[in-house]
Short mmCIF file of C-alpha atoms and ligand atoms in Angstrom, two decimals:
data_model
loop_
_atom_site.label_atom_id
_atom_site.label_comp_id
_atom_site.label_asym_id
_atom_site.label_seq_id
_atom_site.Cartn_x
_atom_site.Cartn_y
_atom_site.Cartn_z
CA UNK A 1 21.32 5.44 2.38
CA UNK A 2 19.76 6.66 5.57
CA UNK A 3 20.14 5.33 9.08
CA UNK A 4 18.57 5.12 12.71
CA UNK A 5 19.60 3.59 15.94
CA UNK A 6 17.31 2.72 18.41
CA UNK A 7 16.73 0.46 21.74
CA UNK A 8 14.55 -0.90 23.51
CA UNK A 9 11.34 0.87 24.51
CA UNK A 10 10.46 -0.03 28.30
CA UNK A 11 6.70 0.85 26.91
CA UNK A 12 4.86 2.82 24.23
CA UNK A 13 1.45 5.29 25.46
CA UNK A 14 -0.30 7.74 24.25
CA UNK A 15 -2.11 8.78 20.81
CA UNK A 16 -1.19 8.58 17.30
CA UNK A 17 -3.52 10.19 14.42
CA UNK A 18 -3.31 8.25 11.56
CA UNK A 19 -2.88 9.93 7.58
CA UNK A 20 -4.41 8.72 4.81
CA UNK A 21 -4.30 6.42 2.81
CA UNK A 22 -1.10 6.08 0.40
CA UNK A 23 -2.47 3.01 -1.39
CA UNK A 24 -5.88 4.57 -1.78
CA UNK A 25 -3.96 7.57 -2.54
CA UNK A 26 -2.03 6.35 -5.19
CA UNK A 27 -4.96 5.28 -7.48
CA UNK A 28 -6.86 8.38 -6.60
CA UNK A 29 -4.27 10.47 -8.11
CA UNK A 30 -3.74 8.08 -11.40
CA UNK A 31 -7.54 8.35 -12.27
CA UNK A 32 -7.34 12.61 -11.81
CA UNK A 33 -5.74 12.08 -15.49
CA UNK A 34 -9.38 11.48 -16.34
CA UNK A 35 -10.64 14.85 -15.60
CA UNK A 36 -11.81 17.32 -17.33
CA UNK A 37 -11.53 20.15 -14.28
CA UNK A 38 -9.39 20.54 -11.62
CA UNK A 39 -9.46 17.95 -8.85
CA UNK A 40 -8.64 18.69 -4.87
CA UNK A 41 -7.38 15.71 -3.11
CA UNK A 42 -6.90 16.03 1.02
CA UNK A 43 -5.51 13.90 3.73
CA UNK A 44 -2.61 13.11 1.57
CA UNK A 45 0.62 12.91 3.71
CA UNK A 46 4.16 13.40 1.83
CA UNK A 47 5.63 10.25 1.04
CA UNK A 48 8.34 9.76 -1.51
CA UNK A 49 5.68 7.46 -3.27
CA UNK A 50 2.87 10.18 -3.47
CA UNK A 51 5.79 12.76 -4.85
CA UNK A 52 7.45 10.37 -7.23
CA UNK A 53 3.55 9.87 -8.35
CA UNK A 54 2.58 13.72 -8.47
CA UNK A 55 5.93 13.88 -10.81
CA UNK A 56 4.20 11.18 -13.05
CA UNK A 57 1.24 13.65 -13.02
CA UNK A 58 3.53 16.91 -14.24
CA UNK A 59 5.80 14.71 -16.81
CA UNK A 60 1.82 14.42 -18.25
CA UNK A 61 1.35 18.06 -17.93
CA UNK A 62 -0.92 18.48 -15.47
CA UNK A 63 -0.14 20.81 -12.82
CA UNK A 64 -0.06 19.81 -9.15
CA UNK A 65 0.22 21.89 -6.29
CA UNK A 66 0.38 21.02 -2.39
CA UNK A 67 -0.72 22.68 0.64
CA UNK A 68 -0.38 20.75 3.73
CA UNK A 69 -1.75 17.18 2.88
CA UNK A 70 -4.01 18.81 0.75
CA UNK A 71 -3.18 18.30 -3.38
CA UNK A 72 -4.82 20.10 -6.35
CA UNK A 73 -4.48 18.96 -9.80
CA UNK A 74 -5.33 20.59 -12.57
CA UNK A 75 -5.60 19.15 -16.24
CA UNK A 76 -3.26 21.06 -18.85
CA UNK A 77 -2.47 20.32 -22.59
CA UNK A 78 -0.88 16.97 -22.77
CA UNK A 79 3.08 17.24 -22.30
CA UNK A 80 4.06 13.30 -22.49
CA UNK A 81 2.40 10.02 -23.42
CA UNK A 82 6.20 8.20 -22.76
CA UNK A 83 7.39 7.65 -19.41
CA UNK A 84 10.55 6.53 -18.66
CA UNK A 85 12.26 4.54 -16.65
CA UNK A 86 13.98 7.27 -14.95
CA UNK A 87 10.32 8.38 -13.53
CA UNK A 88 8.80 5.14 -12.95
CA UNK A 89 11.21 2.74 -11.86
CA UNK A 90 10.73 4.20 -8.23
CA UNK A 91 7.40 3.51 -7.69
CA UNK A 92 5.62 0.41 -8.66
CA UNK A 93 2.10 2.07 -8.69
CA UNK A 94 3.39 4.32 -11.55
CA UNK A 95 1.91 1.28 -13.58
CA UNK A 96 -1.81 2.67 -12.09
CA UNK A 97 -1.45 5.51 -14.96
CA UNK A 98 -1.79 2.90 -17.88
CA UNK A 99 -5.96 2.67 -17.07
CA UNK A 100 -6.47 6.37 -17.39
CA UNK A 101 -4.33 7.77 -20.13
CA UNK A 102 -5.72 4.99 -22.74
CA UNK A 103 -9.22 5.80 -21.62
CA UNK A 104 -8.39 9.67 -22.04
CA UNK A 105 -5.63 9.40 -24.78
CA UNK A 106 -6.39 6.00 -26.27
CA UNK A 107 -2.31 6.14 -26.05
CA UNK A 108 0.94 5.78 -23.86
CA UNK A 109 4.05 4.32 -23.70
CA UNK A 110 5.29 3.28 -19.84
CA UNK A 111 8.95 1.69 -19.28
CA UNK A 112 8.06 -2.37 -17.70
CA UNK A 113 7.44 -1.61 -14.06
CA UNK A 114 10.07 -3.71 -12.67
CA UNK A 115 9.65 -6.22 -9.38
CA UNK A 116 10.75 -5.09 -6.28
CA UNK A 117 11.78 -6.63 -3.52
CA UNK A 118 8.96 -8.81 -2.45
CA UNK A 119 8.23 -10.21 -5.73
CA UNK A 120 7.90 -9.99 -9.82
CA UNK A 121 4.72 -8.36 -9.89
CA UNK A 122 3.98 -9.29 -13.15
CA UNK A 123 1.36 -6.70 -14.85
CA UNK A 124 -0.68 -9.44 -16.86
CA UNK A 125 -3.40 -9.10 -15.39
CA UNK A 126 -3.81 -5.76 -16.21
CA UNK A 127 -2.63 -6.40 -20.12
CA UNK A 128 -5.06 -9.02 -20.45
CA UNK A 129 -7.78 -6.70 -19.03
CA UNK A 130 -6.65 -3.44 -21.37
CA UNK A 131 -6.83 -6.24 -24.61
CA UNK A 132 -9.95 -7.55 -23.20
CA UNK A 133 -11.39 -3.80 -23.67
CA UNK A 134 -9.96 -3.08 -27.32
CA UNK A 135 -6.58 -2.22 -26.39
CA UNK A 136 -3.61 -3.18 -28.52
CA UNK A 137 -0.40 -3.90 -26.26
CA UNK A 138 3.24 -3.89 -27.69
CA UNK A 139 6.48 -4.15 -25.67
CA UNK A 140 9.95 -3.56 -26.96
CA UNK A 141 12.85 -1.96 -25.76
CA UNK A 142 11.54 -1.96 -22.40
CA UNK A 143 8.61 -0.47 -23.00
CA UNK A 144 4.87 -1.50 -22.92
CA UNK A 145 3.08 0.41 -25.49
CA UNK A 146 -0.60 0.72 -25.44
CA UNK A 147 -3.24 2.26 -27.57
CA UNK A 148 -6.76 1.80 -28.96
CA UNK A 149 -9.14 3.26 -31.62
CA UNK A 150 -11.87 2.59 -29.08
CA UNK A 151 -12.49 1.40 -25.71
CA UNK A 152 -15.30 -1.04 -25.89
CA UNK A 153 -17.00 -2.57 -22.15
CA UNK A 154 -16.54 -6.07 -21.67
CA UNK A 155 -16.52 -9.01 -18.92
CA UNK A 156 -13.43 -9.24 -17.48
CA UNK A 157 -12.47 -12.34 -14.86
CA UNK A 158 -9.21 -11.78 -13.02
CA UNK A 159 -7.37 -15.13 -12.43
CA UNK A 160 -5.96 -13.46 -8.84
CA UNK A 161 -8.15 -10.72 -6.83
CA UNK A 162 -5.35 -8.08 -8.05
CA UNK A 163 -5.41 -4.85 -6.21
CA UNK A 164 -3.48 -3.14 -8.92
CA UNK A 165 -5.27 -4.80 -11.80
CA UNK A 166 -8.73 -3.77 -10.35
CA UNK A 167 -8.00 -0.33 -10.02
CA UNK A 168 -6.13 -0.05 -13.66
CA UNK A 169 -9.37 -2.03 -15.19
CA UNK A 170 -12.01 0.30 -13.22
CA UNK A 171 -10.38 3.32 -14.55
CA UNK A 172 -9.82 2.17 -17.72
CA UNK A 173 -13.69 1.37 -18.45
CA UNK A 174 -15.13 4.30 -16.91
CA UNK A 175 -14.89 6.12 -20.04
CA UNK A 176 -15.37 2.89 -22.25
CA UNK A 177 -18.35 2.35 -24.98
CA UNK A 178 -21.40 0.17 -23.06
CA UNK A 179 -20.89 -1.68 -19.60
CA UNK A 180 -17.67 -3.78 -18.18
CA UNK A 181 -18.13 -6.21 -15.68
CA UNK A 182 -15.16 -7.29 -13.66
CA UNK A 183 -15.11 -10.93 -11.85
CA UNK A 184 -13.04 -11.79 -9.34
CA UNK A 185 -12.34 -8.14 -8.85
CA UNK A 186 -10.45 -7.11 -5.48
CA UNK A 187 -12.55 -6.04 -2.48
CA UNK A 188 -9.88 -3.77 -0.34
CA UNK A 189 -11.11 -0.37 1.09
CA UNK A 190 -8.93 1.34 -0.85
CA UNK A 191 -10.97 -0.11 -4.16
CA UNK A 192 -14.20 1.26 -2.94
CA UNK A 193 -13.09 4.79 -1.76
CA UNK A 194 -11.32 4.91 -6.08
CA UNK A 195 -14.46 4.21 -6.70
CA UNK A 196 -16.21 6.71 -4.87
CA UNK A 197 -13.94 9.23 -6.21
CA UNK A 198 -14.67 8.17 -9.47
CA UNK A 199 -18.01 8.12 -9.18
CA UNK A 200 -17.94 12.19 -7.77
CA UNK A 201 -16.86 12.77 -11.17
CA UNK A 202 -19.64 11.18 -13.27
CA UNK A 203 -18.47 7.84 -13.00
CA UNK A 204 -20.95 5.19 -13.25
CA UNK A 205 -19.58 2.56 -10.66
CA UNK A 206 -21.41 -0.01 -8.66
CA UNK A 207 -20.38 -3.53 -6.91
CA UNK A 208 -16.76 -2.21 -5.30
CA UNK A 209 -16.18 -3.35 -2.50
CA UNK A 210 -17.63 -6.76 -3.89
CA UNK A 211 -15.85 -9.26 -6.07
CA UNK A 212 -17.88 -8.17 -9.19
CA UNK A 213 -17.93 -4.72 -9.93
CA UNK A 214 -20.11 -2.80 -12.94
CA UNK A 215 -18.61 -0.21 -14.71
CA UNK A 216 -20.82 1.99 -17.52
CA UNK A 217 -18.92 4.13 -20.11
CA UNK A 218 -19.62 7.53 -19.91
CA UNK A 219 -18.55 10.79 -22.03
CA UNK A 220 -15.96 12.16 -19.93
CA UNK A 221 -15.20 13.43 -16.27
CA UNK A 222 -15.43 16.18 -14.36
CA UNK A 223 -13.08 17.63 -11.58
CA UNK A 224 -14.33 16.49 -8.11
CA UNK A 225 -12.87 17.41 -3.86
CA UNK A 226 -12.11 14.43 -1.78
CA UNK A 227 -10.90 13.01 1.26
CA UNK A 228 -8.75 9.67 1.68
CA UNK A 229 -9.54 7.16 3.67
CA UNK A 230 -7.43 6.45 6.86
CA UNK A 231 -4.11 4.07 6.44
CA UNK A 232 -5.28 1.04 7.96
CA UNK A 233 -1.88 -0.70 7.18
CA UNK A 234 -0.05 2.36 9.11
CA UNK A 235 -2.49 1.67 11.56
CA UNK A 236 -1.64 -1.53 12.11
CA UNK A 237 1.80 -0.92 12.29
CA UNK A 238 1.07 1.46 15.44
CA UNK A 239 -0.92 -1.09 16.87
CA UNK A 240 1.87 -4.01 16.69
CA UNK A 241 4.41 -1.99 18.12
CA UNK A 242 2.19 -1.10 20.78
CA UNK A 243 1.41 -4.80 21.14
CA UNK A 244 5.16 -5.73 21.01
CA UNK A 245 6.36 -2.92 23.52
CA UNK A 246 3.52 -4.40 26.78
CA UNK A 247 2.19 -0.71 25.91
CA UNK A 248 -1.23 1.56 25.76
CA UNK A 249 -1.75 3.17 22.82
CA UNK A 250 -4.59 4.80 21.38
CA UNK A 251 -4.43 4.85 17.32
CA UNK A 252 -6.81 7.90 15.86
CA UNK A 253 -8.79 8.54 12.48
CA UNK A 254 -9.40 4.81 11.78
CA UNK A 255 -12.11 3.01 10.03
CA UNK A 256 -12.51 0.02 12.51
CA UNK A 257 -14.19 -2.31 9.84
CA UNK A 258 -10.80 -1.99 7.65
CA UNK A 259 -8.99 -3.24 10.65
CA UNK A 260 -10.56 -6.44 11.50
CA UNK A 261 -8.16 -9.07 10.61
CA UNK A 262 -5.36 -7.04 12.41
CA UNK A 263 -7.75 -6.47 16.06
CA UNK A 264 -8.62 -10.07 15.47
CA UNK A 265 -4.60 -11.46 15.96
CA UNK A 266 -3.84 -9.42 18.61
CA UNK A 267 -6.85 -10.29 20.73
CA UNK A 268 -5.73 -13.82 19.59
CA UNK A 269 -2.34 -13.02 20.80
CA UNK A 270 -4.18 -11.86 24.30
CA UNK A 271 -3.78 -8.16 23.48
CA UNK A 272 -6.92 -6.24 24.70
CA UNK A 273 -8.43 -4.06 22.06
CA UNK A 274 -11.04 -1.23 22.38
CA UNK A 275 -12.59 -0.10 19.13
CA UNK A 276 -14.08 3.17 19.29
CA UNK A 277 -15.97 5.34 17.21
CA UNK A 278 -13.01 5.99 14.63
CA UNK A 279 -9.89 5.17 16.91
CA UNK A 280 -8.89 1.68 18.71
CA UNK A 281 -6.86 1.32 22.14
CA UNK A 282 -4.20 -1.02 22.23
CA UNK A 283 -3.78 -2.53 26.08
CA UNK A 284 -1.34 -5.16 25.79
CA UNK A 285 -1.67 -7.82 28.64
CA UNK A 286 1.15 -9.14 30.63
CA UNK A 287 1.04 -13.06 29.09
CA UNK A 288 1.36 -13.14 25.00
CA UNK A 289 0.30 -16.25 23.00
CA UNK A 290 1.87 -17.11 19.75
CA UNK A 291 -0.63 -17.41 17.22
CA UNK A 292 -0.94 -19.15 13.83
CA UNK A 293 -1.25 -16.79 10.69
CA UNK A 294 -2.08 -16.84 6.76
CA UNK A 295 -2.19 -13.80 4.75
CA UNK A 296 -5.29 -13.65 2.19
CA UNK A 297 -6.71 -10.63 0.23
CA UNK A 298 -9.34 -8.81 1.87
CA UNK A 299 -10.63 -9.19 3.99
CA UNK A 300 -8.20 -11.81 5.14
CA UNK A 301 -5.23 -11.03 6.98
CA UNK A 302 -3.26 -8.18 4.95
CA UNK A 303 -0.09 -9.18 3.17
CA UNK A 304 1.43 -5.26 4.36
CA UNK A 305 1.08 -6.26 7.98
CA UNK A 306 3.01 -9.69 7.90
CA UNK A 307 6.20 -8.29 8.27
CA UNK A 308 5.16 -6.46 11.04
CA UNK A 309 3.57 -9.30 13.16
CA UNK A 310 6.20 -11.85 12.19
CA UNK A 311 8.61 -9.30 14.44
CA UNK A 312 5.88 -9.13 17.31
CA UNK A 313 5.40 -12.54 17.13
CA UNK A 314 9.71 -13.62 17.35
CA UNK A 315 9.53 -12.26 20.91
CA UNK A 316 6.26 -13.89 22.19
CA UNK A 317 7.42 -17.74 23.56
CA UNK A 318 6.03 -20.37 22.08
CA UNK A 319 5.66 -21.54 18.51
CA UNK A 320 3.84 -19.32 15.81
CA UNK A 321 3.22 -19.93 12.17
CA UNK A 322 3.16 -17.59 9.48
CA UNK A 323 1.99 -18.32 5.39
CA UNK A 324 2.59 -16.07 3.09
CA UNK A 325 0.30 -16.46 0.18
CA UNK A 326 0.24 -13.12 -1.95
CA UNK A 327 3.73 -12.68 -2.50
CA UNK A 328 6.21 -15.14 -3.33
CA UNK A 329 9.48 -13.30 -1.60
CA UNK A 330 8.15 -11.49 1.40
CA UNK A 331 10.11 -12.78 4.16
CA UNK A 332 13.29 -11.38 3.87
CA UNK A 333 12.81 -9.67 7.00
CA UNK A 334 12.99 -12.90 8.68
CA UNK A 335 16.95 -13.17 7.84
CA UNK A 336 17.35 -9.90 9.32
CA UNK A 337 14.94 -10.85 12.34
CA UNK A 338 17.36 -14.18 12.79
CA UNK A 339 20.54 -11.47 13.15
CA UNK A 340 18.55 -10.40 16.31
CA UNK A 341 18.51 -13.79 17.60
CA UNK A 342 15.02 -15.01 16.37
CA UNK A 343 14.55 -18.36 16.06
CA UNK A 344 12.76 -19.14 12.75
CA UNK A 345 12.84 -22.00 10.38
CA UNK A 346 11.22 -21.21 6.31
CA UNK A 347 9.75 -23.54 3.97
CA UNK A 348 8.17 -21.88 1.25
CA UNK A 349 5.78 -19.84 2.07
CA UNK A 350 5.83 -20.56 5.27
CA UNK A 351 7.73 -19.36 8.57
CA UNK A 352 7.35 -21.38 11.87
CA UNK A 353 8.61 -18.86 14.56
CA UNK A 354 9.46 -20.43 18.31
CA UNK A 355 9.59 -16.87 20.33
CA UNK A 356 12.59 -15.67 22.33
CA UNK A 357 14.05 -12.56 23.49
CA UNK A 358 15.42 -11.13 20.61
CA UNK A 359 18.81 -8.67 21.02
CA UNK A 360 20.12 -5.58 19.22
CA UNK A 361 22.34 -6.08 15.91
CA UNK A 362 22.84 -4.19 12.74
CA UNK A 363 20.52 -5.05 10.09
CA UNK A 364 19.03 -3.80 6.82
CA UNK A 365 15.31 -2.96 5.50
CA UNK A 366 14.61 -4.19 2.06
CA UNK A 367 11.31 -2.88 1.50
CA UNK A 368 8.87 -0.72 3.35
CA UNK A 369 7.05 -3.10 5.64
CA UNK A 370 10.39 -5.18 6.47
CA UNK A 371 11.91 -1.63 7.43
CA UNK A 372 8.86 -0.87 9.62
CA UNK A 373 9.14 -4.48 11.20
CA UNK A 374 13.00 -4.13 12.02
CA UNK A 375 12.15 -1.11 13.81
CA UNK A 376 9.20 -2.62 15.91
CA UNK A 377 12.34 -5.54 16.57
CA UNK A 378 14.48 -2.72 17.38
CA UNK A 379 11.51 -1.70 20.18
CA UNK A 380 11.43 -4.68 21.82
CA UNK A 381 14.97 -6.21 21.44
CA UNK A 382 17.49 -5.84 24.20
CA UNK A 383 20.36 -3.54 23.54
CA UNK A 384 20.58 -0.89 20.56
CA UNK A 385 19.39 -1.76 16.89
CA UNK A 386 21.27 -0.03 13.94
CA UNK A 387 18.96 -0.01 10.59
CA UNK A 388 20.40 0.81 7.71
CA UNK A 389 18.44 1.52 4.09
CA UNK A 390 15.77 3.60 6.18
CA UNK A 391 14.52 5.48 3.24
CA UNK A 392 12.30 2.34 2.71
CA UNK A 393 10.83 3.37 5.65
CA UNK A 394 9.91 7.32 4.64
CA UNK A 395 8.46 5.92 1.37
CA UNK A 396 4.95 4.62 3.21
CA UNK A 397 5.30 5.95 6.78
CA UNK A 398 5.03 9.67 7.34
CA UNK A 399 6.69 11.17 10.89
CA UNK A 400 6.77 7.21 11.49
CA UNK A 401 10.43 7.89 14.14
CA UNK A 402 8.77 11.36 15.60
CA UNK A 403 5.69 9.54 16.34
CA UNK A 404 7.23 6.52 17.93
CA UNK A 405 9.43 8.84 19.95
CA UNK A 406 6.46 10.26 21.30
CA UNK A 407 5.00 7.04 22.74
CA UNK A 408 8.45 6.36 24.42
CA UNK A 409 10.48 4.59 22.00
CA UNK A 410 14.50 6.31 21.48
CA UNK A 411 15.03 6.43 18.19
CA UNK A 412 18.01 8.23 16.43
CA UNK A 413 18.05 9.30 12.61
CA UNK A 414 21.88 8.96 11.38
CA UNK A 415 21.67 10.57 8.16
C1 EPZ B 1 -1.14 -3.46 -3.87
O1 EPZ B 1 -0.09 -3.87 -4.75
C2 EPZ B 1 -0.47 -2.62 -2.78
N1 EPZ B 1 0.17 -1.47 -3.38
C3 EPZ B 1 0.56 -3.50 -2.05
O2 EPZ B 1 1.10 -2.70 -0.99
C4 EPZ B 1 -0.16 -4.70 -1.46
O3 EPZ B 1 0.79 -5.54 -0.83
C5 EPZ B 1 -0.88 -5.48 -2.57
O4 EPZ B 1 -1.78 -4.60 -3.27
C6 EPZ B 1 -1.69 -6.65 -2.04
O5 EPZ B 1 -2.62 -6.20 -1.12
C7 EPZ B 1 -0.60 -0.41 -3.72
O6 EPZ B 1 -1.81 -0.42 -3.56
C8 EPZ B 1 0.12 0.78 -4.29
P1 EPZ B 1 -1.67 -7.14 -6.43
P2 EPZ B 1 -0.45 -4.56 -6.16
O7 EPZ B 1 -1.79 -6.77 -7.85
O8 EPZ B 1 -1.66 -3.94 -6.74
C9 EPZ B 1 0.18 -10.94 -8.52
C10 EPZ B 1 2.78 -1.71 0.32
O9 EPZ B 1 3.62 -2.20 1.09
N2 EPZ B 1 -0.17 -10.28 -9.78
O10 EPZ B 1 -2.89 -7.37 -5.62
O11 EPZ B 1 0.78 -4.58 -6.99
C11 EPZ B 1 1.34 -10.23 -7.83
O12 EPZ B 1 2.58 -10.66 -8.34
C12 EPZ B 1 2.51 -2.39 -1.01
O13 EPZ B 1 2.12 -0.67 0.55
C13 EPZ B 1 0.01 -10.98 -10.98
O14 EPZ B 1 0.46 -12.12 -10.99
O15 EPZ B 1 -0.79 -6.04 -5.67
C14 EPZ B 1 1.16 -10.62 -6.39
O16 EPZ B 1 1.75 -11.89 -6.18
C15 EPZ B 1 3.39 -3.61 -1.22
N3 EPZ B 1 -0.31 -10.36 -12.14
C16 EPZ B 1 -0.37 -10.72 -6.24
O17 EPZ B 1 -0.89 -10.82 -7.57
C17 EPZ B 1 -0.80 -9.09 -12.18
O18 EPZ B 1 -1.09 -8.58 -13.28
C18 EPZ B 1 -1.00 -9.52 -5.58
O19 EPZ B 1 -0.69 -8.40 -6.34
C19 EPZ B 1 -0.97 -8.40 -10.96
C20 EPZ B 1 -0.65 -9.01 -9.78
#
């Protein structure tokens, strides 16, 4: 269990460079199972998700190798169609292999990717879409087991815009008999730039970045180089805790477009915002507003940057209202927020904050984003913060204390 202590930042300025993309990388690396050839992925920071994913890959056989954020996988005889628990029960993507190995293997067995924190995440939506394709699904023992003679397009609707089910279905039909057309599909960034990798292979992909995307079947895929997009969700998380701390920060290696919903709140909030070519200044003003917010899929306001405004929002007066509609347990930061003196009442979904100075306490991250909120608390709270479970933190957020420290903030590791 890791641990930081930190106080309050006076301000944050400077630069930070942003890494790519875990959640785009995540899916990236699933569909390299699909190769034929080797397959050079860069701008791929080390998280504990990307490495608990690249030992997915080498269970499989395949052999991965890193060099700087750069990662090269290369298909080998198959080693594994069963993962266990052991290997997946860390990292909720690990479900994101199911799409390619039946398209490649027709075959696997996967221990149930549990919940986490936030929520059940259920994986129906996936199931449904495999079976809607020819798949046959069994589960016993704690195991889903899935295989097929043959992998035959289809139209698939998705009840819920699922970022995970999208991505699984995608990969799954790329090497299916005739065309699949998924409705309803999920239109984040991180969709499109799976699909462009796909497509350097020999996919045949068009519509991502829409809500109906057309996938032909083709023979099989070759090995392909790319790059992965910016975080925009680490982004973000820069940006608020510039907001938060009355600082000037300039956030590089952005796509502005992907960061819309999160300039439009804190202009809302009266923070000035300067989009550049691929970077956006952060000038926060000297009066904050509270501000009402809902999160939606894309390109609403992003469920991942919630926790992060509901702390930035506790310490601006006034009252501010936050819905959380894609997860149905993602404000347990709030009870840790409330340690810190925030005054917030929950119903539901819903969180109406009235603003005050929050002050330093000892609290806990249960999950990435919360962790990354507690600590943009911890910058604008009076007196010292102590965080404990900070490997949440590591898991999405590469150099995220080293960084901050270099804008101003004082942050401690107490390993
Ligand atoms: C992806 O998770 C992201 N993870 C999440 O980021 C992100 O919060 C989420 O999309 C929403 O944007 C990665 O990309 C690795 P969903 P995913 O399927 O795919 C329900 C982070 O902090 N649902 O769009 O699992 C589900 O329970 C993480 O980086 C079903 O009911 O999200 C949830 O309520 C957290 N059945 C909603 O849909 C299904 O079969 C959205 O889930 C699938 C999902």
């Amino acid at each position: 269990m890791s641990k930081i202590v930190l106080t309050k930042a006076d301000t944050l300025q400077g630069c930070v460079k942003i890494n790519g993309a875990k959640n785009a990388a995540l899916p990236i690396l699933a569909a390299t199972l699909l190769a034929n050839e080797p397959c050079v992925i860069k701008s791929i920071p080390p998280l504990a998700d990307i490495e608990n994913m690249c030992e997915i890959l080498k269970h499989a056989g395949y052999q991965v190798r890193r060099r700087n954020t750069t990662l090269s996988i290369q298909p080998k005889p198959l080693k594994n169609l069963k993962f266990p628990y052991e290997l997946t029960n860390k990292l909720r993507a690990s479900f994101l292999i199911a799409g390619p190995l039946l398209a490649k293997y027709k075959h696997l067995e996967i221990s149930y990717p549990g919940g986490c924190a936030i929520g059940a995440r259920p994986v129906d939506l996936h199931l449904k879409g495999f079976e809607a394709l020819g798949a046959i699904i069994s589960k016993q023992n704690g195991y889903i087991e899935i295989f097929t003679d043959k992998l035959t397009g289809n139209k698939i609707y998705l009840d819920f815009p699922s970022v995970g089910a999208t991505e699984n279905l995608i990969m799954a039909a790329c090497l299916a008999e005739g065309q699949t057309v998924i409705e309803n599909a999920a239109i984040e960034p991180e969709i499109t730039d799976l699909a462009n990798f796909l497509n350097s292979m020999g996919a045949e992909i068009s519509g991502a970045g829409t809500d109906t995307i057309k996938i032909s079947g083709v023979k099989d895929l070759s090995g392909a180089d790319h790059r992965v997009i910016p975080d925009r969700i680490e982004a973000g998380t820069y940006m608020v805790a510039a907001a938060a701390c009355h600082g000037h920060v300039t956030v590089s290696n952005v796509i502005c477009e992907h960061l819309k919903p999160i300039i439009a709140k804190l202009r809302e909030s009266g923070i000035e915002v300067i989009e550049n070519y691929n970077s956006v200044t952060v000038n926060a003003a000297e009066r904050f507003k509270p501000i009402d917010l809902k999160t939606l899929p894309y390109p609403g306001f992003p469920t991942d940057m919630q926790a992060q405004f509901s702390s930035y929002l506790s310490g601006i007066p006034g009252t501010s209202i936050v819905t959380e509609t894609i997860f149905e347990n993602r404000f347990m930061h709030l009870g840790e927020l409330k340690r810190m003196g925030a005054n917030i009442k929950t119903e539901g979904r819903t969180a109406v904050i009235e603003g005050a100075a929050l002050t330093g306490a000892k609290v806990k991250a249960t999950d990435l984003r919360a962790g990354a909120a507690l600590v943009i608390a911890g910058l604008h709270a009076d007196g010292e913060t102590e965080i404990s479970d900070c490997q949440y933190i590591t898991r999405g957020y590469y150099q995220f204390y080293e960084n901050l420290n270099q804008l101003g903030a004082n942050i401690v590791r107490i390993d």
